[in-house]
Amino acid sequence: MSVFDLSSRTVLVTGATSGIGFETARQLAERGATVLLHGRTLDDAQAAADRLAATDGVDVDQLRLFGADFARLEEVEDLARRVVAEHPRLDVLVNNAATAAPERHTLTGDGNEITFQVNFLAHYLLTCLLEPALTTDPGGRVVNVSSSLHRTASIQWSDPHRARRYSRLAAYAQSQLALTVFAADPRVTAVSVHPGVCATGLLPLYALDGSPAADGAAHVVRLCDPAVEIVNGAYYDRDRRVDPAPAATEDRTVRRLSKLAGQLVGHGG
């Protein structure tokens, strides 16, 4: 994959402390971007920055550190406020942070099923709150790191928290379908990408082995390049644009999901 210059770009990567998020941050920084490095805590973000500087020769001056636990929507709001204050012009938001669904049904303090909140609702809220920064200049975009498992999912509209019937795989797949549908929201230009099955903490959901996280990250980073033209709502399987699940292209589903998410996070859709 060709190397391109991103020295004029400012990119926020959620979940940048391990796996594909860490490798995405590394590759962006290597290409000159200013990378806003998000971790669940500020200490986690600092540890990731130290690793980048020590092992990969990344200039620490390119890194900005942010902490927010996506299982707490109040922390997501604080994160957004700080980003907008410090970076009123944001070129790219990479919605990457994700958790494998727990074995048992688990609710956050906000009352949402934890997988749905961490993998989707937190990103929905963050994207909405960062909209002013992302639309300051033409070319601002959102890259949602999704999954091919979204094709196996359905959104349980009457029970999105799956209180009545919980399965960790179904909960995870639902969160990925929601993230993929959200890419078609008209408020910001966004795409979603399945980076391939990679050797990360989510691997047990997919297979026994996977590609290096750096390979998956390369597909994410490519979509951060302004030279790569994107269409709102497009879905990529690694570097190929393909059709997502039918629900992801339905205007009614996009509107319905936005309304549901807005209600659950307390921010109008």
PDB file of C-alpha atoms in Angstrom:
ATOM      1  CA  MET A   1       0.000   0.000   0.000  1.00  0.00           C
ATOM      2  CA  SER A   2       1.447   3.363  -0.988  1.00  0.00           C
ATOM      3  CA  VAL A   3       2.540   5.861   1.636  1.00  0.00           C
ATOM      4  CA  PHE A   4       0.869   9.258   1.470  1.00  0.00           C
ATOM      5  CA  ASP A   5       1.439  12.489   3.356  1.00  0.00           C
ATOM      6  CA  LEU A   6      -1.052  13.533   6.017  1.00  0.00           C
ATOM      7  CA  SER A   7       1.000  16.288   7.629  1.00  0.00           C
ATOM      8  CA  SER A   8      -1.824  18.822   7.415  1.00  0.00           C
ATOM      9  CA  ARG A   9      -4.448  16.503   8.920  1.00  0.00           C
ATOM     10  CA  THR A  10      -5.745  16.252  12.478  1.00  0.00           C
ATOM     11  CA  VAL A  11      -7.286  12.872  13.284  1.00  0.00           C
ATOM     12  CA  LEU A  12      -8.996  11.583  16.434  1.00  0.00           C
ATOM     13  CA  VAL A  13      -8.709   7.806  16.870  1.00  0.00           C
ATOM     14  CA  THR A  14     -10.898   6.235  19.549  1.00  0.00           C
ATOM     15  CA  GLY A  15      -9.618   3.103  21.209  1.00  0.00           C
ATOM     16  CA  ALA A  16      -6.068   3.932  20.128  1.00  0.00           C
ATOM     17  CA  THR A  17      -4.269   2.076  22.913  1.00  0.00           C
ATOM     18  CA  SER A  18      -4.246  -1.422  21.408  1.00  0.00           C
ATOM     19  CA  GLY A  19      -4.998  -3.478  18.332  1.00  0.00           C
ATOM     20  CA  ILE A  20      -6.151  -1.786  15.149  1.00  0.00           C
ATOM     21  CA  GLY A  21      -6.602   1.558  16.910  1.00  0.00           C
ATOM     22  CA  PHE A  22      -2.989   1.617  18.081  1.00  0.00           C
ATOM     23  CA  GLU A  23      -1.694   0.626  14.650  1.00  0.00           C
ATOM     24  CA  THR A  24      -3.960   3.213  12.998  1.00  0.00           C
ATOM     25  CA  ALA A  25      -2.530   5.917  15.262  1.00  0.00           C
ATOM     26  CA  ARG A  26       1.004   4.765  14.472  1.00  0.00           C
ATOM     27  CA  GLN A  27       0.504   4.781  10.704  1.00  0.00           C
ATOM     28  CA  LEU A  28      -1.217   8.161  10.787  1.00  0.00           C
ATOM     29  CA  ALA A  29       1.615   9.665  12.824  1.00  0.00           C
ATOM     30  CA  GLU A  30       4.214   8.140  10.520  1.00  0.00           C
ATOM     31  CA  ARG A  31       2.502   9.966   7.674  1.00  0.00           C
ATOM     32  CA  GLY A  32       2.759  13.253   9.541  1.00  0.00           C
ATOM     33  CA  ALA A  33      -0.759  13.612  10.939  1.00  0.00           C
ATOM     34  CA  THR A  34      -1.518  15.169  14.306  1.00  0.00           C
ATOM     35  CA  VAL A  35      -3.139  12.266  16.137  1.00  0.00           C
ATOM     36  CA  LEU A  36      -5.558  12.687  19.012  1.00  0.00           C
ATOM     37  CA  LEU A  37      -4.940   9.483  20.913  1.00  0.00           C
ATOM     38  CA  HIS A  38      -7.956   8.273  22.893  1.00  0.00           C
ATOM     39  CA  GLY A  39      -7.802   5.673  25.637  1.00  0.00           C
ATOM     40  CA  ARG A  40     -10.232   4.537  28.291  1.00  0.00           C
ATOM     41  CA  THR A  41      -8.128   6.514  30.768  1.00  0.00           C
ATOM     42  CA  LEU A  42      -5.520   9.216  30.321  1.00  0.00           C
ATOM     43  CA  ASP A  43      -2.933   6.817  31.747  1.00  0.00           C
ATOM     44  CA  ASP A  44      -3.809   4.295  29.034  1.00  0.00           C
ATOM     45  CA  ALA A  45      -3.372   6.974  26.374  1.00  0.00           C
ATOM     46  CA  GLN A  46      -0.043   8.034  27.898  1.00  0.00           C
ATOM     47  CA  ALA A  47       1.201   4.433  27.899  1.00  0.00           C
ATOM     48  CA  ALA A  48       0.264   4.080  24.219  1.00  0.00           C
ATOM     49  CA  ALA A  49       2.053   7.345  23.382  1.00  0.00           C
ATOM     50  CA  ASP A  50       5.150   6.132  25.228  1.00  0.00           C
ATOM     51  CA  ARG A  51       5.097   2.893  23.223  1.00  0.00           C
ATOM     52  CA  LEU A  52       4.723   4.786  19.963  1.00  0.00           C
ATOM     53  CA  ALA A  53       7.617   7.086  20.794  1.00  0.00           C
ATOM     54  CA  ALA A  54       9.870   4.317  22.111  1.00  0.00           C
ATOM     55  CA  THR A  55       9.324   1.584  19.546  1.00  0.00           C
ATOM     56  CA  ASP A  56       8.281   3.357  16.397  1.00  0.00           C
ATOM     57  CA  GLY A  57      10.124   6.647  16.469  1.00  0.00           C
ATOM     58  CA  VAL A  58       6.940   8.708  16.318  1.00  0.00           C
ATOM     59  CA  ASP A  59       7.409  12.368  17.240  1.00  0.00           C
ATOM     60  CA  VAL A  60       5.545  12.852  20.522  1.00  0.00           C
ATOM     61  CA  ASP A  61       4.764  16.419  19.470  1.00  0.00           C
ATOM     62  CA  GLN A  62       2.314  14.942  16.951  1.00  0.00           C
ATOM     63  CA  LEU A  63       0.311  13.214  19.675  1.00  0.00           C
ATOM     64  CA  ARG A  64      -2.449  14.657  21.852  1.00  0.00           C
ATOM     65  CA  LEU A  65      -3.755  12.498  24.692  1.00  0.00           C
ATOM     66  CA  PHE A  66      -7.386  12.046  25.735  1.00  0.00           C
ATOM     67  CA  GLY A  67      -9.087   9.745  28.215  1.00  0.00           C
ATOM     68  CA  ALA A  68     -12.758   8.764  28.318  1.00  0.00           C
ATOM     69  CA  ASP A  69     -14.531   5.602  29.407  1.00  0.00           C
ATOM     70  CA  PHE A  70     -17.174   4.927  26.754  1.00  0.00           C
ATOM     71  CA  ALA A  71     -19.218   3.025  29.329  1.00  0.00           C
ATOM     72  CA  ARG A  72     -19.881   6.482  30.846  1.00  0.00           C
ATOM     73  CA  LEU A  73     -21.630   8.901  28.493  1.00  0.00           C
ATOM     74  CA  GLU A  74     -20.710  11.832  30.709  1.00  0.00           C
ATOM     75  CA  GLU A  75     -17.045  11.137  29.943  1.00  0.00           C
ATOM     76  CA  VAL A  76     -17.817  11.014  26.206  1.00  0.00           C
ATOM     77  CA  GLU A  77     -19.393  14.469  26.482  1.00  0.00           C
ATOM     78  CA  ASP A  78     -16.334  15.766  28.338  1.00  0.00           C
ATOM     79  CA  LEU A  79     -14.079  14.297  25.643  1.00  0.00           C
ATOM     80  CA  ALA A  80     -16.046  16.033  22.894  1.00  0.00           C
ATOM     81  CA  ARG A  81     -15.967  19.378  24.683  1.00  0.00           C
ATOM     82  CA  ARG A  82     -12.207  19.197  25.117  1.00  0.00           C
ATOM     83  CA  VAL A  83     -11.593  18.179  21.496  1.00  0.00           C
ATOM     84  CA  VAL A  84     -13.752  21.009  20.124  1.00  0.00           C
ATOM     85  CA  ALA A  85     -12.062  23.531  22.423  1.00  0.00           C
ATOM     86  CA  GLU A  86      -8.533  22.449  21.526  1.00  0.00           C
ATOM     87  CA  HIS A  87      -9.084  21.408  17.892  1.00  0.00           C
ATOM     88  CA  PRO A  88     -11.945  23.446  16.381  1.00  0.00           C
ATOM     89  CA  ARG A  89     -10.915  22.038  12.996  1.00  0.00           C
ATOM     90  CA  LEU A  90     -10.921  18.239  12.992  1.00  0.00           C
ATOM     91  CA  ASP A  91     -10.265  16.516   9.690  1.00  0.00           C
ATOM     92  CA  VAL A  92     -11.087  12.913  10.567  1.00  0.00           C
ATOM     93  CA  LEU A  93     -12.788  11.010  13.370  1.00  0.00           C
ATOM     94  CA  VAL A  94     -11.973   7.297  13.438  1.00  0.00           C
ATOM     95  CA  ASN A  95     -14.661   5.530  15.480  1.00  0.00           C
ATOM     96  CA  ASN A  96     -12.681   2.441  16.406  1.00  0.00           C
ATOM     97  CA  ALA A  97     -13.103   1.748  20.126  1.00  0.00           C
ATOM     98  CA  ALA A  98     -14.901  -1.534  20.704  1.00  0.00           C
ATOM     99  CA  THR A  99     -15.465  -4.183  23.302  1.00  0.00           C
ATOM    100  CA  ALA A 100     -16.265  -7.835  22.891  1.00  0.00           C
ATOM    101  CA  ALA A 101     -19.659  -8.438  24.436  1.00  0.00           C
ATOM    102  CA  PRO A 102     -19.498  -9.997  27.906  1.00  0.00           C
ATOM    103  CA  GLU A 103     -20.836 -13.501  28.507  1.00  0.00           C
ATOM    104  CA  ARG A 104     -23.601 -12.147  30.712  1.00  0.00           C
ATOM    105  CA  HIS A 105     -26.048  -9.357  30.007  1.00  0.00           C
ATOM    106  CA  THR A 106     -24.521  -6.171  31.447  1.00  0.00           C
ATOM    107  CA  LEU A 107     -25.910  -2.650  31.702  1.00  0.00           C
ATOM    108  CA  THR A 108     -23.863   0.530  32.037  1.00  0.00           C
ATOM    109  CA  GLY A 109     -24.594   3.188  34.637  1.00  0.00           C
ATOM    110  CA  ASP A 110     -26.447   5.005  31.844  1.00  0.00           C
ATOM    111  CA  GLY A 111     -28.848   2.069  31.570  1.00  0.00           C
ATOM    112  CA  ASN A 112     -27.674   0.786  28.173  1.00  0.00           C
ATOM    113  CA  GLU A 113     -26.424  -2.682  27.263  1.00  0.00           C
ATOM    114  CA  ILE A 114     -22.666  -2.241  27.497  1.00  0.00           C
ATOM    115  CA  THR A 115     -21.760  -3.494  24.012  1.00  0.00           C
ATOM    116  CA  PHE A 116     -24.374  -1.300  22.355  1.00  0.00           C
ATOM    117  CA  GLN A 117     -23.139   1.724  24.304  1.00  0.00           C
ATOM    118  CA  VAL A 118     -19.370   1.297  23.956  1.00  0.00           C
ATOM    119  CA  ASN A 119     -19.389   0.160  20.332  1.00  0.00           C
ATOM    120  CA  PHE A 120     -22.161   2.384  18.989  1.00  0.00           C
ATOM    121  CA  LEU A 121     -23.964   4.836  21.262  1.00  0.00           C
ATOM    122  CA  ALA A 122     -20.772   6.466  22.542  1.00  0.00           C
ATOM    123  CA  HIS A 123     -19.582   6.935  18.964  1.00  0.00           C
ATOM    124  CA  TYR A 124     -22.971   8.280  17.945  1.00  0.00           C
ATOM    125  CA  LEU A 125     -22.831  10.857  20.728  1.00  0.00           C
ATOM    126  CA  LEU A 126     -19.188  11.745  20.073  1.00  0.00           C
ATOM    127  CA  THR A 127     -19.797  12.198  16.340  1.00  0.00           C
ATOM    128  CA  CYS A 128     -22.836  14.415  16.922  1.00  0.00           C
ATOM    129  CA  LEU A 129     -20.949  16.599  19.397  1.00  0.00           C
ATOM    130  CA  LEU A 130     -17.915  16.861  17.104  1.00  0.00           C
ATOM    131  CA  GLU A 131     -20.004  17.782  14.064  1.00  0.00           C
ATOM    132  CA  PRO A 132     -19.057  21.509  14.272  1.00  0.00           C
ATOM    133  CA  ALA A 133     -15.341  20.676  14.189  1.00  0.00           C
ATOM    134  CA  LEU A 134     -15.734  18.070  11.434  1.00  0.00           C
ATOM    135  CA  THR A 135     -17.676  20.421   9.186  1.00  0.00           C
ATOM    136  CA  THR A 136     -15.530  23.515   9.719  1.00  0.00           C
ATOM    137  CA  ASP A 137     -13.710  22.870   6.440  1.00  0.00           C
ATOM    138  CA  PRO A 138     -14.774  20.852   3.412  1.00  0.00           C
ATOM    139  CA  GLY A 139     -13.392  17.328   3.470  1.00  0.00           C
ATOM    140  CA  GLY A 140     -14.018  16.459   7.115  1.00  0.00           C
ATOM    141  CA  ARG A 141     -14.973  12.820   7.416  1.00  0.00           C
ATOM    142  CA  VAL A 142     -15.772   9.986   9.798  1.00  0.00           C
ATOM    143  CA  VAL A 143     -14.426   6.451   9.420  1.00  0.00           C
ATOM    144  CA  ASN A 144     -16.363   3.832  11.373  1.00  0.00           C
ATOM    145  CA  VAL A 145     -14.400   0.644  12.008  1.00  0.00           C
ATOM    146  CA  SER A 146     -17.152  -1.912  11.591  1.00  0.00           C
ATOM    147  CA  SER A 147     -17.289  -5.646  11.007  1.00  0.00           C
ATOM    148  CA  SER A 148     -18.502  -8.148   8.471  1.00  0.00           C
ATOM    149  CA  LEU A 149     -20.528  -9.598  11.352  1.00  0.00           C
ATOM    150  CA  HIS A 150     -22.965  -6.718  10.849  1.00  0.00           C
ATOM    151  CA  ARG A 151     -24.469  -8.860   8.081  1.00  0.00           C
ATOM    152  CA  THR A 152     -25.623 -11.432  10.643  1.00  0.00           C
ATOM    153  CA  ALA A 153     -27.354  -8.849  12.828  1.00  0.00           C
ATOM    154  CA  SER A 154     -30.717  -7.279  13.382  1.00  0.00           C
ATOM    155  CA  ILE A 155     -31.492  -4.250  15.515  1.00  0.00           C
ATOM    156  CA  GLN A 156     -33.992  -5.170  18.200  1.00  0.00           C
ATOM    157  CA  TRP A 157     -36.002  -1.971  18.091  1.00  0.00           C
ATOM    158  CA  SER A 158     -38.323  -2.888  20.964  1.00  0.00           C
ATOM    159  CA  ASP A 159     -35.478  -4.292  23.076  1.00  0.00           C
ATOM    160  CA  PRO A 160     -32.163  -2.771  21.917  1.00  0.00           C
ATOM    161  CA  HIS A 161     -30.541  -3.693  25.236  1.00  0.00           C
ATOM    162  CA  ARG A 162     -31.520  -7.328  24.700  1.00  0.00           C
ATOM    163  CA  ALA A 163     -32.874  -7.741  28.200  1.00  0.00           C
ATOM    164  CA  ARG A 164     -35.302 -10.451  27.088  1.00  0.00           C
ATOM    165  CA  ARG A 165     -32.941 -12.555  25.025  1.00  0.00           C
ATOM    166  CA  TYR A 166     -29.203 -11.990  25.323  1.00  0.00           C
ATOM    167  CA  SER A 167     -26.443 -13.551  23.254  1.00  0.00           C
ATOM    168  CA  ARG A 168     -22.973 -12.030  23.266  1.00  0.00           C
ATOM    169  CA  LEU A 169     -22.459 -12.632  19.541  1.00  0.00           C
ATOM    170  CA  ALA A 170     -25.864 -11.152  18.669  1.00  0.00           C
ATOM    171  CA  ALA A 171     -25.195  -8.137  20.911  1.00  0.00           C
ATOM    172  CA  TYR A 172     -21.826  -7.524  19.282  1.00  0.00           C
ATOM    173  CA  ALA A 173     -23.219  -7.957  15.764  1.00  0.00           C
ATOM    174  CA  GLN A 174     -26.086  -5.556  16.531  1.00  0.00           C
ATOM    175  CA  SER A 175     -23.603  -2.902  17.655  1.00  0.00           C
ATOM    176  CA  GLN A 176     -21.673  -3.303  14.406  1.00  0.00           C
ATOM    177  CA  LEU A 177     -24.811  -3.099  12.273  1.00  0.00           C
ATOM    178  CA  ALA A 178     -25.806   0.092  14.090  1.00  0.00           C
ATOM    179  CA  LEU A 179     -22.376   1.599  13.479  1.00  0.00           C
ATOM    180  CA  THR A 180     -22.608   0.664   9.787  1.00  0.00           C
ATOM    181  CA  VAL A 181     -26.104   2.143   9.448  1.00  0.00           C
ATOM    182  CA  PHE A 182     -24.926   5.314  11.208  1.00  0.00           C
ATOM    183  CA  ALA A 183     -22.380   5.925   8.426  1.00  0.00           C
ATOM    184  CA  ALA A 184     -25.310   6.917   6.196  1.00  0.00           C
ATOM    185  CA  ASP A 185     -26.452   9.671   8.578  1.00  0.00           C
ATOM    186  CA  PRO A 186     -26.445  12.873   6.500  1.00  0.00           C
ATOM    187  CA  ARG A 187     -25.019  15.192   9.172  1.00  0.00           C
ATOM    188  CA  VAL A 188     -21.385  14.356   8.425  1.00  0.00           C
ATOM    189  CA  THR A 189     -19.649  12.510   5.604  1.00  0.00           C
ATOM    190  CA  ALA A 190     -18.916   9.010   6.875  1.00  0.00           C
ATOM    191  CA  VAL A 191     -17.968   5.544   5.711  1.00  0.00           C
ATOM    192  CA  SER A 192     -17.582   2.220   7.476  1.00  0.00           C
ATOM    193  CA  VAL A 193     -14.906  -0.391   6.929  1.00  0.00           C
ATOM    194  CA  HIS A 194     -14.390  -4.020   7.843  1.00  0.00           C
ATOM    195  CA  PRO A 195     -10.598  -4.149   8.291  1.00  0.00           C
ATOM    196  CA  GLY A 196     -10.393  -7.913   7.980  1.00  0.00           C
ATOM    197  CA  VAL A 197     -10.078 -10.551  10.683  1.00  0.00           C
ATOM    198  CA  CYS A 198      -7.077  -9.417  12.705  1.00  0.00           C
ATOM    199  CA  ALA A 199      -5.196 -10.707  15.715  1.00  0.00           C
ATOM    200  CA  THR A 200      -6.699  -8.345  18.303  1.00  0.00           C
ATOM    201  CA  GLY A 201      -8.705  -8.721  21.490  1.00  0.00           C
ATOM    202  CA  LEU A 202     -11.849  -9.222  19.381  1.00  0.00           C
ATOM    203  CA  LEU A 203     -10.400 -12.207  17.490  1.00  0.00           C
ATOM    204  CA  PRO A 204     -12.250 -14.882  19.527  1.00  0.00           C
ATOM    205  CA  LEU A 205     -15.518 -13.558  18.095  1.00  0.00           C
ATOM    206  CA  TYR A 206     -14.327 -14.410  14.591  1.00  0.00           C
ATOM    207  CA  ALA A 207     -11.734 -17.143  14.320  1.00  0.00           C
ATOM    208  CA  LEU A 208      -8.699 -18.813  15.829  1.00  0.00           C
ATOM    209  CA  ASP A 209      -6.156 -16.730  13.972  1.00  0.00           C
ATOM    210  CA  GLY A 210      -6.037 -13.490  12.034  1.00  0.00           C
ATOM    211  CA  SER A 211      -3.872 -11.034  10.138  1.00  0.00           C
ATOM    212  CA  PRO A 212      -1.590  -8.583  11.945  1.00  0.00           C
ATOM    213  CA  ALA A 213      -3.427  -5.559  13.325  1.00  0.00           C
ATOM    214  CA  ALA A 214      -1.202  -3.349  11.157  1.00  0.00           C
ATOM    215  CA  ASP A 215      -2.767  -4.889   8.035  1.00  0.00           C
ATOM    216  CA  GLY A 216      -6.268  -3.987   9.188  1.00  0.00           C
ATOM    217  CA  ALA A 217      -5.141  -0.516  10.225  1.00  0.00           C
ATOM    218  CA  ALA A 218      -3.794   0.176   6.745  1.00  0.00           C
ATOM    219  CA  HIS A 219      -7.326  -0.097   5.346  1.00  0.00           C
ATOM    220  CA  VAL A 220      -8.568   2.384   7.944  1.00  0.00           C
ATOM    221  CA  VAL A 221      -5.730   4.836   7.322  1.00  0.00           C
ATOM    222  CA  ARG A 222      -6.314   4.764   3.560  1.00  0.00           C
ATOM    223  CA  LEU A 223      -9.821   6.129   4.117  1.00  0.00           C
ATOM    224  CA  CYS A 224      -8.366   9.013   6.157  1.00  0.00           C
ATOM    225  CA  ASP A 225      -6.493  10.261   3.083  1.00  0.00           C
ATOM    226  CA  PRO A 226      -8.333  13.219   1.498  1.00  0.00           C
ATOM    227  CA  ALA A 227      -7.131  11.978  -1.900  1.00  0.00           C
ATOM    228  CA  VAL A 228      -9.411   8.962  -1.467  1.00  0.00           C
ATOM    229  CA  GLU A 229     -12.847  10.154  -2.519  1.00  0.00           C
ATOM    230  CA  ILE A 230     -15.648   8.739  -0.439  1.00  0.00           C
ATOM    231  CA  VAL A 231     -19.423   8.654  -0.682  1.00  0.00           C
ATOM    232  CA  ASN A 232     -21.484   9.092   2.467  1.00  0.00           C
ATOM    233  CA  GLY A 233     -22.652   5.743   3.796  1.00  0.00           C
ATOM    234  CA  ALA A 234     -20.233   3.667   1.721  1.00  0.00           C
ATOM    235  CA  TYR A 235     -19.017   0.365   3.180  1.00  0.00           C
ATOM    236  CA  TYR A 236     -15.611  -1.161   2.535  1.00  0.00           C
ATOM    237  CA  ASP A 237     -14.428  -4.718   3.023  1.00  0.00           C
ATOM    238  CA  ARG A 238     -10.740  -3.952   3.528  1.00  0.00           C
ATOM    239  CA  ASP A 239      -9.858  -1.908   0.415  1.00  0.00           C
ATOM    240  CA  ARG A 240     -12.877  -2.837  -1.719  1.00  0.00           C
ATOM    241  CA  ARG A 241     -16.142  -0.950  -1.684  1.00  0.00           C
ATOM    242  CA  VAL A 242     -18.977  -3.460  -1.444  1.00  0.00           C
ATOM    243  CA  ASP A 243     -22.651  -3.349  -0.553  1.00  0.00           C
ATOM    244  CA  PRO A 244     -23.352  -3.516   3.186  1.00  0.00           C
ATOM    245  CA  ALA A 245     -26.319  -5.346   4.664  1.00  0.00           C
ATOM    246  CA  PRO A 246     -29.536  -4.037   3.058  1.00  0.00           C
ATOM    247  CA  ALA A 247     -30.642  -2.330   6.285  1.00  0.00           C
ATOM    248  CA  ALA A 248     -27.599  -0.047   6.134  1.00  0.00           C
ATOM    249  CA  THR A 249     -28.880   1.613   2.958  1.00  0.00           C
ATOM    250  CA  GLU A 250     -32.506   2.119   3.999  1.00  0.00           C
ATOM    251  CA  ASP A 251     -33.373   5.742   4.715  1.00  0.00           C
ATOM    252  CA  ARG A 252     -36.098   4.673   7.121  1.00  0.00           C
ATOM    253  CA  THR A 253     -33.646   2.564   9.135  1.00  0.00           C
ATOM    254  CA  VAL A 254     -31.114   5.406   9.242  1.00  0.00           C
ATOM    255  CA  ARG A 255     -33.758   7.807  10.578  1.00  0.00           C
ATOM    256  CA  ARG A 256     -35.156   5.272  13.030  1.00  0.00           C
ATOM    257  CA  LEU A 257     -31.715   4.460  14.419  1.00  0.00           C
ATOM    258  CA  SER A 258     -30.839   8.129  14.787  1.00  0.00           C
ATOM    259  CA  LYS A 259     -34.056   8.719  16.729  1.00  0.00           C
ATOM    260  CA  LEU A 260     -33.443   5.716  18.995  1.00  0.00           C
ATOM    261  CA  ALA A 261     -29.806   6.638  19.632  1.00  0.00           C
ATOM    262  CA  GLY A 262     -30.712  10.253  20.301  1.00  0.00           C
ATOM    263  CA  GLN A 263     -33.197   9.156  22.937  1.00  0.00           C
ATOM    264  CA  LEU A 264     -30.755   6.763  24.596  1.00  0.00           C
ATOM    265  CA  VAL A 265     -27.896   9.267  24.834  1.00  0.00           C
ATOM    266  CA  GLY A 266     -30.026  12.346  25.474  1.00  0.00           C
ATOM    267  CA  HIS A 267     -28.906  14.115  22.308  1.00  0.00           C
ATOM    268  CA  GLY A 268     -31.504  14.692  19.599  1.00  0.00           C
ATOM    269  CA  GLY A 269     -31.150  12.736  16.379  1.00  0.00           C
TER     270      GLY A 269
END
